[in-house]
CSV table of C-alpha atoms and ligand atoms in Angstrom, one decimal:
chain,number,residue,atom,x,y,z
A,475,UNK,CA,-22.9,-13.8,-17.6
A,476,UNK,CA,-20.0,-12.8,-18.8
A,477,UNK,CA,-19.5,-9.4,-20.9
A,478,UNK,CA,-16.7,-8.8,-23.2
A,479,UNK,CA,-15.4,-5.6,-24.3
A,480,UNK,CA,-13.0,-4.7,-27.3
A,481,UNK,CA,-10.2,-2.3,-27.0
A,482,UNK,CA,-10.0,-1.7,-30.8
A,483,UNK,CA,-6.2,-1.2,-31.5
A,484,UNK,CA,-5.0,-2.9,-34.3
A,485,UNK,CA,-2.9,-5.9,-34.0
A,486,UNK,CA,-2.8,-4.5,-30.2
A,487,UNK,CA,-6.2,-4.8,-29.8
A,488,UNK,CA,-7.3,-6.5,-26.7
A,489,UNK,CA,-10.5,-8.2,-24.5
A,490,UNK,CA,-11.5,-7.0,-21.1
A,491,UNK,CA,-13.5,-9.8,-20.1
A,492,UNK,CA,-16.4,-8.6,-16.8
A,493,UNK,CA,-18.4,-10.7,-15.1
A,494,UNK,CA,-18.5,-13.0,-12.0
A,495,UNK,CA,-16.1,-16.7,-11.5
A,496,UNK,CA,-13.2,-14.9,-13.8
A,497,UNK,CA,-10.5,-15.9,-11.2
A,498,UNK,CA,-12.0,-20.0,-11.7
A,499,UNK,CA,-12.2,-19.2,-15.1
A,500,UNK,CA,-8.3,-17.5,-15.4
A,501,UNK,CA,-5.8,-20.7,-16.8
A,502,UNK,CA,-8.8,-20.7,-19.7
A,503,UNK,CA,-8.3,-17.4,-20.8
A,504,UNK,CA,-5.0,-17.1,-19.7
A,505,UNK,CA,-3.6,-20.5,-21.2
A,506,UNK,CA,-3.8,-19.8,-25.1
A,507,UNK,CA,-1.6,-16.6,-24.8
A,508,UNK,CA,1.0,-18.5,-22.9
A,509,UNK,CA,4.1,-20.6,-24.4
A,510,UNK,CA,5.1,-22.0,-21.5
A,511,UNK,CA,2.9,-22.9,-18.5
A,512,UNK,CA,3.6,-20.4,-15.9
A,513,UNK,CA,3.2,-16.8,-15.2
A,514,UNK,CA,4.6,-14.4,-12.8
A,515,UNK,CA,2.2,-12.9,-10.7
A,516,UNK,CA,2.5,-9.7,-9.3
A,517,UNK,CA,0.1,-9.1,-6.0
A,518,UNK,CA,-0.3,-6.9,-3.3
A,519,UNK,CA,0.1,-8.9,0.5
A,520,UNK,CA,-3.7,-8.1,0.9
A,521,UNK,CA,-5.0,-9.1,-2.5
A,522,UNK,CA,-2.8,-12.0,-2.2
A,523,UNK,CA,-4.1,-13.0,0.9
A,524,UNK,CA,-7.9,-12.6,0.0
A,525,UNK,CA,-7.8,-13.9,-3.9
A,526,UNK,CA,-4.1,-15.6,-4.2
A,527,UNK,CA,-5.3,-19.0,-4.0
A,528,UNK,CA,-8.5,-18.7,-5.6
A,529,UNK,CA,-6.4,-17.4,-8.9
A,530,UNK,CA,-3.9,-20.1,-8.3
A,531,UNK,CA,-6.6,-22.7,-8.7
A,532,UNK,CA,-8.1,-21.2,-11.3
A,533,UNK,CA,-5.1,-21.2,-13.2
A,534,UNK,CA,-3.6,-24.3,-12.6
A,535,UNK,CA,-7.1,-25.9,-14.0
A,536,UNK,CA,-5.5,-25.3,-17.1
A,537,UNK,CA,-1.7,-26.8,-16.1
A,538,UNK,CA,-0.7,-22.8,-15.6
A,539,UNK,CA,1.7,-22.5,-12.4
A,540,UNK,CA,1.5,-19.2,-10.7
A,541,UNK,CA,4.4,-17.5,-9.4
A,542,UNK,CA,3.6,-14.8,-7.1
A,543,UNK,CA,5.9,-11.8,-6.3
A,544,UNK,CA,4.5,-9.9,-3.6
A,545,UNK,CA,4.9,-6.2,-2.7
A,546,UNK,CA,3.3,-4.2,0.2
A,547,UNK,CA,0.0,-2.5,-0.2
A,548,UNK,CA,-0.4,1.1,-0.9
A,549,UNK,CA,1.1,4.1,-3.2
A,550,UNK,CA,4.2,4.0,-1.5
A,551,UNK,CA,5.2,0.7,-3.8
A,552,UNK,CA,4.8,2.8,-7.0
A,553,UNK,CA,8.6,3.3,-6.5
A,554,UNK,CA,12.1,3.6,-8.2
A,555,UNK,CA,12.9,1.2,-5.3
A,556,UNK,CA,9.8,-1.0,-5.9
A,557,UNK,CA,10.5,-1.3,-9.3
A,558,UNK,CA,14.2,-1.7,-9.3
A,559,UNK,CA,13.0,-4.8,-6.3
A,560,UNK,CA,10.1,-6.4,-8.8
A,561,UNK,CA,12.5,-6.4,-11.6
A,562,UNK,CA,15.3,-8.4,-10.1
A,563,UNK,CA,12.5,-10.7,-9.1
A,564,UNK,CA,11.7,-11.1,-12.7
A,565,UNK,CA,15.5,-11.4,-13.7
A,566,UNK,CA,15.8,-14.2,-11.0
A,567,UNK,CA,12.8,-16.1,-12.3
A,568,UNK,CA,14.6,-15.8,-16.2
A,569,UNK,CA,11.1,-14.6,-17.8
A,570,UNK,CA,11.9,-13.8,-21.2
A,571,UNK,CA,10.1,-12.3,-24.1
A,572,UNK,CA,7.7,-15.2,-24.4
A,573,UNK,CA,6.5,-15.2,-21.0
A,574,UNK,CA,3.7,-12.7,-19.4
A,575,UNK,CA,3.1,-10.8,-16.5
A,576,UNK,CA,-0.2,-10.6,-14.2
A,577,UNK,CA,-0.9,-7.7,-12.5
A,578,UNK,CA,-3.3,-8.7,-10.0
A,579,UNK,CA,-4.1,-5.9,-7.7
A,580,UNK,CA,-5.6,-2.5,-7.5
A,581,UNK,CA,-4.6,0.4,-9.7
A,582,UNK,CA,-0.9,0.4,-7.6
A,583,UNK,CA,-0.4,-3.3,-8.9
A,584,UNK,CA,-1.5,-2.5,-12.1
A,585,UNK,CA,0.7,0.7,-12.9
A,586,UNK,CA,3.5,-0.8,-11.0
A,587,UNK,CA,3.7,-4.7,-12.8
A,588,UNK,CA,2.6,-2.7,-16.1
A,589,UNK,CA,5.2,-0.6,-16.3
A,590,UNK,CA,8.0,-3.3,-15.2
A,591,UNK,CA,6.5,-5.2,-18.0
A,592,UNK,CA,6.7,-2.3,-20.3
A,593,UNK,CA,10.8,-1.9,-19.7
A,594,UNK,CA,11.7,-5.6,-19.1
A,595,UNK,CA,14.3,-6.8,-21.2
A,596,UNK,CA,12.4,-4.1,-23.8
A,597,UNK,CA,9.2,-5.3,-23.1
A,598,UNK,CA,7.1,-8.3,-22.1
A,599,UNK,CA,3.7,-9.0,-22.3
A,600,UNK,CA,1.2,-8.9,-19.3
A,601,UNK,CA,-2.4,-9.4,-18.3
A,602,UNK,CA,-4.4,-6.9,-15.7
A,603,UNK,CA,-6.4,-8.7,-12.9
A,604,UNK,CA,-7.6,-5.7,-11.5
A,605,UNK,CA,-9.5,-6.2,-8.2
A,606,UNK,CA,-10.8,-2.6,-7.1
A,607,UNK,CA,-13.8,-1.3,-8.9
A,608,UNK,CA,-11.6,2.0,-9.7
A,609,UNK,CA,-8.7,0.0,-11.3
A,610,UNK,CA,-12.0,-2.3,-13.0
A,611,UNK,CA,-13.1,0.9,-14.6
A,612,UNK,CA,-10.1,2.7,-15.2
A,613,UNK,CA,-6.5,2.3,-14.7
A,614,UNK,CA,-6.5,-1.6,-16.0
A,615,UNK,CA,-7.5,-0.3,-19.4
A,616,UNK,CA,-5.7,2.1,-22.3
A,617,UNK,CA,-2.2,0.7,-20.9
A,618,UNK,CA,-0.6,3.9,-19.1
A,619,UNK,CA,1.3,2.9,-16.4
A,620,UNK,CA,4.0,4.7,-14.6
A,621,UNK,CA,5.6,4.9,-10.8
A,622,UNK,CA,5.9,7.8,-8.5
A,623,UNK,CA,8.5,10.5,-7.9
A,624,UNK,CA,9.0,13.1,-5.2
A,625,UNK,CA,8.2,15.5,-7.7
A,626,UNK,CA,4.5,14.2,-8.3
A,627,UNK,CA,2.6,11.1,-9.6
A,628,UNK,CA,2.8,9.3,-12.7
A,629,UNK,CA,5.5,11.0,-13.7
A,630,UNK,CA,7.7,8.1,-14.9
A,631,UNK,CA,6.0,5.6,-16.9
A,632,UNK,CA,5.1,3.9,-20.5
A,633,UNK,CA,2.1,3.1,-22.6
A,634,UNK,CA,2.1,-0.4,-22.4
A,635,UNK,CA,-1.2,-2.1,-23.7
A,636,UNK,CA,-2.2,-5.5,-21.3
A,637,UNK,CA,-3.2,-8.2,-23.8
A,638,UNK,CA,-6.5,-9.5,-22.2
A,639,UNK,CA,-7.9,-7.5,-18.6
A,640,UNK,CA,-10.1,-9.8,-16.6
A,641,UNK,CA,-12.5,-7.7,-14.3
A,642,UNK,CA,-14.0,-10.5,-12.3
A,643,UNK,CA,-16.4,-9.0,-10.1
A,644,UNK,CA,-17.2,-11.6,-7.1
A,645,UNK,CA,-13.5,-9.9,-5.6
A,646,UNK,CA,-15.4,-6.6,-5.2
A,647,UNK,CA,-17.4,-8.1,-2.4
A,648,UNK,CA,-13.9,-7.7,0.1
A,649,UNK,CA,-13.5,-4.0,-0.9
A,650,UNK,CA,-14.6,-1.9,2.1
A,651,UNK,CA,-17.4,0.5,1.5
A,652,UNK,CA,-15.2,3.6,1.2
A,653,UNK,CA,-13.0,2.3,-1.5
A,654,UNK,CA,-16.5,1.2,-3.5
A,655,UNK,CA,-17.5,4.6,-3.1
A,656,UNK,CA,-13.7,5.8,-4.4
A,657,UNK,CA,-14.2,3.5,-7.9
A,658,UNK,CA,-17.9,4.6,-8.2
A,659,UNK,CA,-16.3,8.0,-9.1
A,660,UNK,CA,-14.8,7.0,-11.8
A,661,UNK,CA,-17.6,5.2,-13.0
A,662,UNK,CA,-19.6,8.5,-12.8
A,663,UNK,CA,-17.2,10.6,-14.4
A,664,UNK,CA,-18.1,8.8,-17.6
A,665,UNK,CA,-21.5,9.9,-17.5
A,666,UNK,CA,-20.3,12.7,-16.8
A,667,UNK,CA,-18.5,13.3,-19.1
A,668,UNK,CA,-19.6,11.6,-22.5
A,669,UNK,CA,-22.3,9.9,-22.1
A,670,UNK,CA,-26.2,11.8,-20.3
A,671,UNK,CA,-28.0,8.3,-20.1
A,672,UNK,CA,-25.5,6.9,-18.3
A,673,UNK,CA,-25.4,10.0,-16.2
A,674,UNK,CA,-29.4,9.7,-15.4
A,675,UNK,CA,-29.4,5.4,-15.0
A,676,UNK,CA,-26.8,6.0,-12.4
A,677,UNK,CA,-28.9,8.7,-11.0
A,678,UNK,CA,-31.5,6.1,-10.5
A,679,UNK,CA,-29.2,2.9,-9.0
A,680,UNK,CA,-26.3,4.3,-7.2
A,681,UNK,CA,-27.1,2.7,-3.9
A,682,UNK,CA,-27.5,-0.5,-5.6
A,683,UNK,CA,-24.2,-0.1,-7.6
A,684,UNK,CA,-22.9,0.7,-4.4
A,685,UNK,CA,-24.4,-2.2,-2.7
A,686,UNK,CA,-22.9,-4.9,-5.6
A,687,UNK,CA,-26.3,-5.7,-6.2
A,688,UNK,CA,-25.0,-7.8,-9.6
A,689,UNK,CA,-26.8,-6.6,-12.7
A,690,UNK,CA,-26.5,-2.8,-11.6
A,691,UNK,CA,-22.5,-3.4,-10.6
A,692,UNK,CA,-22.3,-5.1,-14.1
A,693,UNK,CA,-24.1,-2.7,-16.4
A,694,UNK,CA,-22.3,0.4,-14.4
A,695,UNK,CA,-18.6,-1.6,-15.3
A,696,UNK,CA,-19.3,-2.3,-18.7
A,697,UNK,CA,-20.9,0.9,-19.5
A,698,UNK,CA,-17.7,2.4,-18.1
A,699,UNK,CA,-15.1,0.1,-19.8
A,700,UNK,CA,-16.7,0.4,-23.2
A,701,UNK,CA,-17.3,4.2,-23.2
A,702,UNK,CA,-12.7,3.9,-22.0
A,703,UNK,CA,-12.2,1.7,-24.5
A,704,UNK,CA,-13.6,3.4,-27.4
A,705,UNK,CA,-11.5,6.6,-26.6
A,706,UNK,CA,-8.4,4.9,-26.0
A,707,UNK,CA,-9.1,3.2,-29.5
A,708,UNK,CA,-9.4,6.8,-31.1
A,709,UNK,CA,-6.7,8.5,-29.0
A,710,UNK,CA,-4.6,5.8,-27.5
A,711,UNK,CA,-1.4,8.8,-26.9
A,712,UNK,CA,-3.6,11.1,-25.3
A,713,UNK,CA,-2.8,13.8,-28.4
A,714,UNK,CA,-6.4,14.5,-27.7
A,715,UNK,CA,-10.2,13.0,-26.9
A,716,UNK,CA,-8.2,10.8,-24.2
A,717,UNK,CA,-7.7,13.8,-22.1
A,718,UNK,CA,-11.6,13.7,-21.4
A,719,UNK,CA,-10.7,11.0,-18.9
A,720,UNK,CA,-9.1,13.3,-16.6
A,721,UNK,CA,-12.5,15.3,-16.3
A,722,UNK,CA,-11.6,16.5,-12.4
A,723,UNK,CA,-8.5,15.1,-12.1
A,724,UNK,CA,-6.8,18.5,-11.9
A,725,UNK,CA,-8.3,19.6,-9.4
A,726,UNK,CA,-8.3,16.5,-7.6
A,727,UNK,CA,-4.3,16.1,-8.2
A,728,UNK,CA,-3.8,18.8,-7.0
A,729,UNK,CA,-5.9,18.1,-3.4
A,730,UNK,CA,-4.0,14.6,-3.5
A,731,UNK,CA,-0.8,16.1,-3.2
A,732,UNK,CA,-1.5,18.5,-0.5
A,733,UNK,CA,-2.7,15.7,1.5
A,734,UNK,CA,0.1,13.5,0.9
A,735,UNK,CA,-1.4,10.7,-1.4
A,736,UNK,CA,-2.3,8.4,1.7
A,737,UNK,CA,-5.3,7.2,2.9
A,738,UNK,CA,-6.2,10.5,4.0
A,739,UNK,CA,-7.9,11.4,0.5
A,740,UNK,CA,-8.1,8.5,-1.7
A,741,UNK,CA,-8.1,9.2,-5.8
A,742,UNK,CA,-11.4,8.9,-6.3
A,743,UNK,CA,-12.4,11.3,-3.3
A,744,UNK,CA,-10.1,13.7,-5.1
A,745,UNK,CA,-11.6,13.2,-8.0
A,746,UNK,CA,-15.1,13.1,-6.8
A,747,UNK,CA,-14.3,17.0,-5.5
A,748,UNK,CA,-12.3,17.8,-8.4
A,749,UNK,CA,-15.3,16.3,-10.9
A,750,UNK,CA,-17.7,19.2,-8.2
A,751,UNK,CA,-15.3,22.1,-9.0
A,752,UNK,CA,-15.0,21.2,-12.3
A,753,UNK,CA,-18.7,21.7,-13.6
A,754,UNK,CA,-18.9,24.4,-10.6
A,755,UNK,CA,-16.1,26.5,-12.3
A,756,UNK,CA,-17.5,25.8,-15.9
A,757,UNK,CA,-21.0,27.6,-14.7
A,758,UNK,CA,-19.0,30.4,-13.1
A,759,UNK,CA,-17.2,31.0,-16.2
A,760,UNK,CA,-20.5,30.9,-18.1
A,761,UNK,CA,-19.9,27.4,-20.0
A,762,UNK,CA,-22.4,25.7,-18.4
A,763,UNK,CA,-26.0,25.9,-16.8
A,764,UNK,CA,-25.7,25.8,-13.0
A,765,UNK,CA,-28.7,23.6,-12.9
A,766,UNK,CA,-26.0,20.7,-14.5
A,767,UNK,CA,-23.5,21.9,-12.3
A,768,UNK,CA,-25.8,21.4,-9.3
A,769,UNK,CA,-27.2,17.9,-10.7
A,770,UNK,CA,-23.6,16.8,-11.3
A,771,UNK,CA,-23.0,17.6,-7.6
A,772,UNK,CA,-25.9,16.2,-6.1
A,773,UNK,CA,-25.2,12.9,-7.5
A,774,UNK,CA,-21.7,12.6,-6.6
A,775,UNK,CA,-23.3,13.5,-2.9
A,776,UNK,CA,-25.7,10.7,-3.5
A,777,UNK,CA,-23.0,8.5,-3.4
A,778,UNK,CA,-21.5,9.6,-0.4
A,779,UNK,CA,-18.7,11.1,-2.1
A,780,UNK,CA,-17.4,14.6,-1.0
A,781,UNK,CA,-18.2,17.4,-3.3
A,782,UNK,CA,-16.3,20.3,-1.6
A,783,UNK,CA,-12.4,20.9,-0.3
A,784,UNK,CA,-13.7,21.4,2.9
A,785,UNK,CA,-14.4,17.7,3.4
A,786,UNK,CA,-10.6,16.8,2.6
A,787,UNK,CA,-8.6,16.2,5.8
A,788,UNK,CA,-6.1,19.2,6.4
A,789,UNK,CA,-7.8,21.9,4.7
A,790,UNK,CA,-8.2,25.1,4.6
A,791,UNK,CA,-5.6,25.0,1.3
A,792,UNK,CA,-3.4,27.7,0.2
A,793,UNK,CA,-4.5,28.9,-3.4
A,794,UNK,CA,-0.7,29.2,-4.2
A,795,UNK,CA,-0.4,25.1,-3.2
A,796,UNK,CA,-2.8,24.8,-5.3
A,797,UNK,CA,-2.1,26.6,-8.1
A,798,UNK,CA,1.7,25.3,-8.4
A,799,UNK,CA,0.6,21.5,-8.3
A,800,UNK,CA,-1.8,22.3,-11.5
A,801,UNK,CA,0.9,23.9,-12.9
A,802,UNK,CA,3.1,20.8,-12.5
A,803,UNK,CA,0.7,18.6,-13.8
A,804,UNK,CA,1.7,16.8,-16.9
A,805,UNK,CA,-1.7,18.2,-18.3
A,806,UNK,CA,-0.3,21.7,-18.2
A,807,UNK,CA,1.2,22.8,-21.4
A,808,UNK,CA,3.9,25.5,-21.8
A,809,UNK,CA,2.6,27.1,-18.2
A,810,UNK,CA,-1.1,27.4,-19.4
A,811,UNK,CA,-3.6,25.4,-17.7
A,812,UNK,CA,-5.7,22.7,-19.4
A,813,UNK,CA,-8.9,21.2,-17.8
A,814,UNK,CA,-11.3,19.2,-18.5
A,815,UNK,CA,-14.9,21.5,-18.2
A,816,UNK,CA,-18.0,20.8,-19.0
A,817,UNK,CA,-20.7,22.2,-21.3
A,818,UNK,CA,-23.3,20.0,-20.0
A,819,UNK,CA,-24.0,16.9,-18.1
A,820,UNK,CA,-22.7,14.2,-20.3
A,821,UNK,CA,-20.7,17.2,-22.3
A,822,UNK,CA,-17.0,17.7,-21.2
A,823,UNK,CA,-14.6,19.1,-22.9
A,824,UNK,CA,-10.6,20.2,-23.2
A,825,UNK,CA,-10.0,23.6,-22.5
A,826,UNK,CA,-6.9,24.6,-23.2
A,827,UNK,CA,-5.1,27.9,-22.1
A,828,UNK,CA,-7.7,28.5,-19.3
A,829,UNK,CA,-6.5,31.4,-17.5
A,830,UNK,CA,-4.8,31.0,-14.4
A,831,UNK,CA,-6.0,34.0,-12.2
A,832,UNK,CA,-9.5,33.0,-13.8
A,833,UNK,CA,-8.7,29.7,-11.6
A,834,UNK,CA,-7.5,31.5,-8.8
A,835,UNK,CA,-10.2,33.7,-8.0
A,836,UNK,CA,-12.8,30.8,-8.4
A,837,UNK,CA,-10.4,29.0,-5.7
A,838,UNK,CA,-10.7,31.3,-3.2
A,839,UNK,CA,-14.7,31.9,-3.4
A,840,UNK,CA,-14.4,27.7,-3.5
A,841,UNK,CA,-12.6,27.8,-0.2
A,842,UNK,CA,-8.7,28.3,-0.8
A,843,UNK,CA,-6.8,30.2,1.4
A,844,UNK,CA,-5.2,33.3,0.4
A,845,UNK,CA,-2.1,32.4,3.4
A,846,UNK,CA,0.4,30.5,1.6
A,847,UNK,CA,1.4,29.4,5.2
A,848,UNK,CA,-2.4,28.1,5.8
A,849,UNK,CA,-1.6,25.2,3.6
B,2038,LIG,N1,-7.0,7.3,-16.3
B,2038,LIG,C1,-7.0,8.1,-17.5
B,2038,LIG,C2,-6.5,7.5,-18.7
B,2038,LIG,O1,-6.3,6.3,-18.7
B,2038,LIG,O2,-6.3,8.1,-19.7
């Protein structure tokens, strides 16, 4: 079955398509938005290797010829150099505003192929095949995409809206356990923060999201892509309710970039400790029982995810690290801190202007080093 989601944006407005066979399925849903029949596909080696030809069939069932442009796997490719690479590639293939892009990869694919798309010759259209659950849930949908700088993540990019996402989810089944767990955190942070049902069904059938048992895997992706794209419909800039959608990503930035963005800490791990001290900081500042704050930690545990900076590699960190990284964060406004906290399960919120030495102190009692040379 296959499930279809609207991203309601106008004469921008998009389908994300989930279900099983999508890859088969592809040239059909890909054809009609196509004037000529070919599209450049942007892959990682690995997802190329796994899915490529399964994509390439699927597509050229419907007379569309698949170009692939390969780049190596990992963050390191969402690069100046990367980018400067995959557009020549683009040049040399003469794409031109009538032709698309596929990003068809994880959330690096997606971000990197979206945001060449967004600046080639002033923007050209492209689709997201996103094949981790994270970029299934999250980063193939509400068109940010960006590259990296030495200065921080995601710090030079575009909105750029895809015009159709296919989540198929038979290519879930190669993702290792670890990076299920990673996506799963995403999926829980919508619960978490908008939506208490969602919160207590996934409660009840983790393991069997987890497991890719296929009704709970399908329910827990939809659930997540409708309650993404009905706040990207109201707040597609980010001027506002979009924000929500970083619900522990400060914190978790923050960790990310003290352990170096690798494989060490993957996002979602971040964010899975950043979501933790998130509602543990909101009930220490008095904003929420610590009854939610110890449910919402129990069931990232559940999932194997870590709740606490102790289980991130090359710990203890220095509260000043940590401090400076928020402050860089393109969430930070003027020098004050914004967050994402929580007034209840299911009940985030923005808080703007949240004190810094408030932070601090909670910090160190949550494990940060008071050494700046610990870190
Ligand atoms: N990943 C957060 C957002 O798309 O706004």
């Amino acid at each position: 079955m296959i499930t279809t989601v609207e991203v309601g944006l106008g004469d921008r407005a998009y389908r994300v398509l989930i279900g099983g066979g999508l890859l088969d399925a592809a040239g059909e849903h890909i054809a009609p938005l196509l004037k000529r029949g070919r599209v450049a596909v942007v892959s990682d080696e690995t997802v190329w290797a796994l899915h490529g030809a399964r994509l390439t069939q699927g597509l050229g069932r419907a007379g569309v010829t698949a170009i692939p442009i390969l780049v190596p796997p990992g963050e390191g490719s969402k690069s100046f150099g990367m980018l400067a690479r995959l557009s020549d590639d683009l040049l040399a293939l003469s794409l031109d505003r009538g032709d698309m892009i596929v990003a068809f990869g994880g959330g690096v694919v997606g971000d990197l192929a979206g945001f060449a798309a967004a600046i080639y010759k002033r923007g050209i259209d492209f689709i997201q095949i996103p094949t981790t659950l994270l970029a299934q849930v999250d980063s193939s949908v509400g068109g940010k995409t960006a590259i990296d700088t030495a200065r921080g993540k995601n710090l030079i990019g575009a909105f750029h809206q895809p015009r159709l996402v296919l989540a198929d989810l038979d290519v879930l089944s190669t993702l290792t356990d670890r990076e299920m767990r990673a996506g799963y955190a995403e999926v829980l942070k919508y619960g978490l923060l908008g939506d208490f049902d969602f919160f207590q069904w996934l409660e009840i059938n983790a393991a069997q999201v987890l497991a890719r048992e296929p009704e709970a895997l399908a329910r827990a992706v939809a659930r997540s892509v409708e309650m993404k794209a009905q706040i990207v419909a109201e707040d597609e800039r980010e001027s506002g309710r979009r924000a929500l959608l970083n619900l522990g990503h400060t914190f978790g930035h923050a960790l990310e970039a003290e352990t170096g963005y690798g494989h060490e800490l993957l996002h979602g791990e971040g964010v899975a400790i950043g979501m933790a001290q998130a509602f543990r900081f909101s009930a220490r500042q008095g904003l929420c029982p610590q009854q939610d704050a110890e449910r919402a930690q129990a069931a990232i545990a559940t999932a194997g995810l870590p709740t606490q900076m102790r289980q991130a590699p090359g710990g203890p960190f220095s509260v000043q690290a940590l401090l400076s990284h928020m402050a860089q964060d393109k969430k930070a406004e003027g020098g004050r801190l914004t967050f994402i906290l929580a007034r209840a399960l299911g009940e985030a919120f923005v808080a703007k202007e949240v004190e810094a030495a408030a932070v601090r102190d909670f910090l160190i009692e949550d494990g940060a080093s008071q050494d700046e040379a610990a870190a």
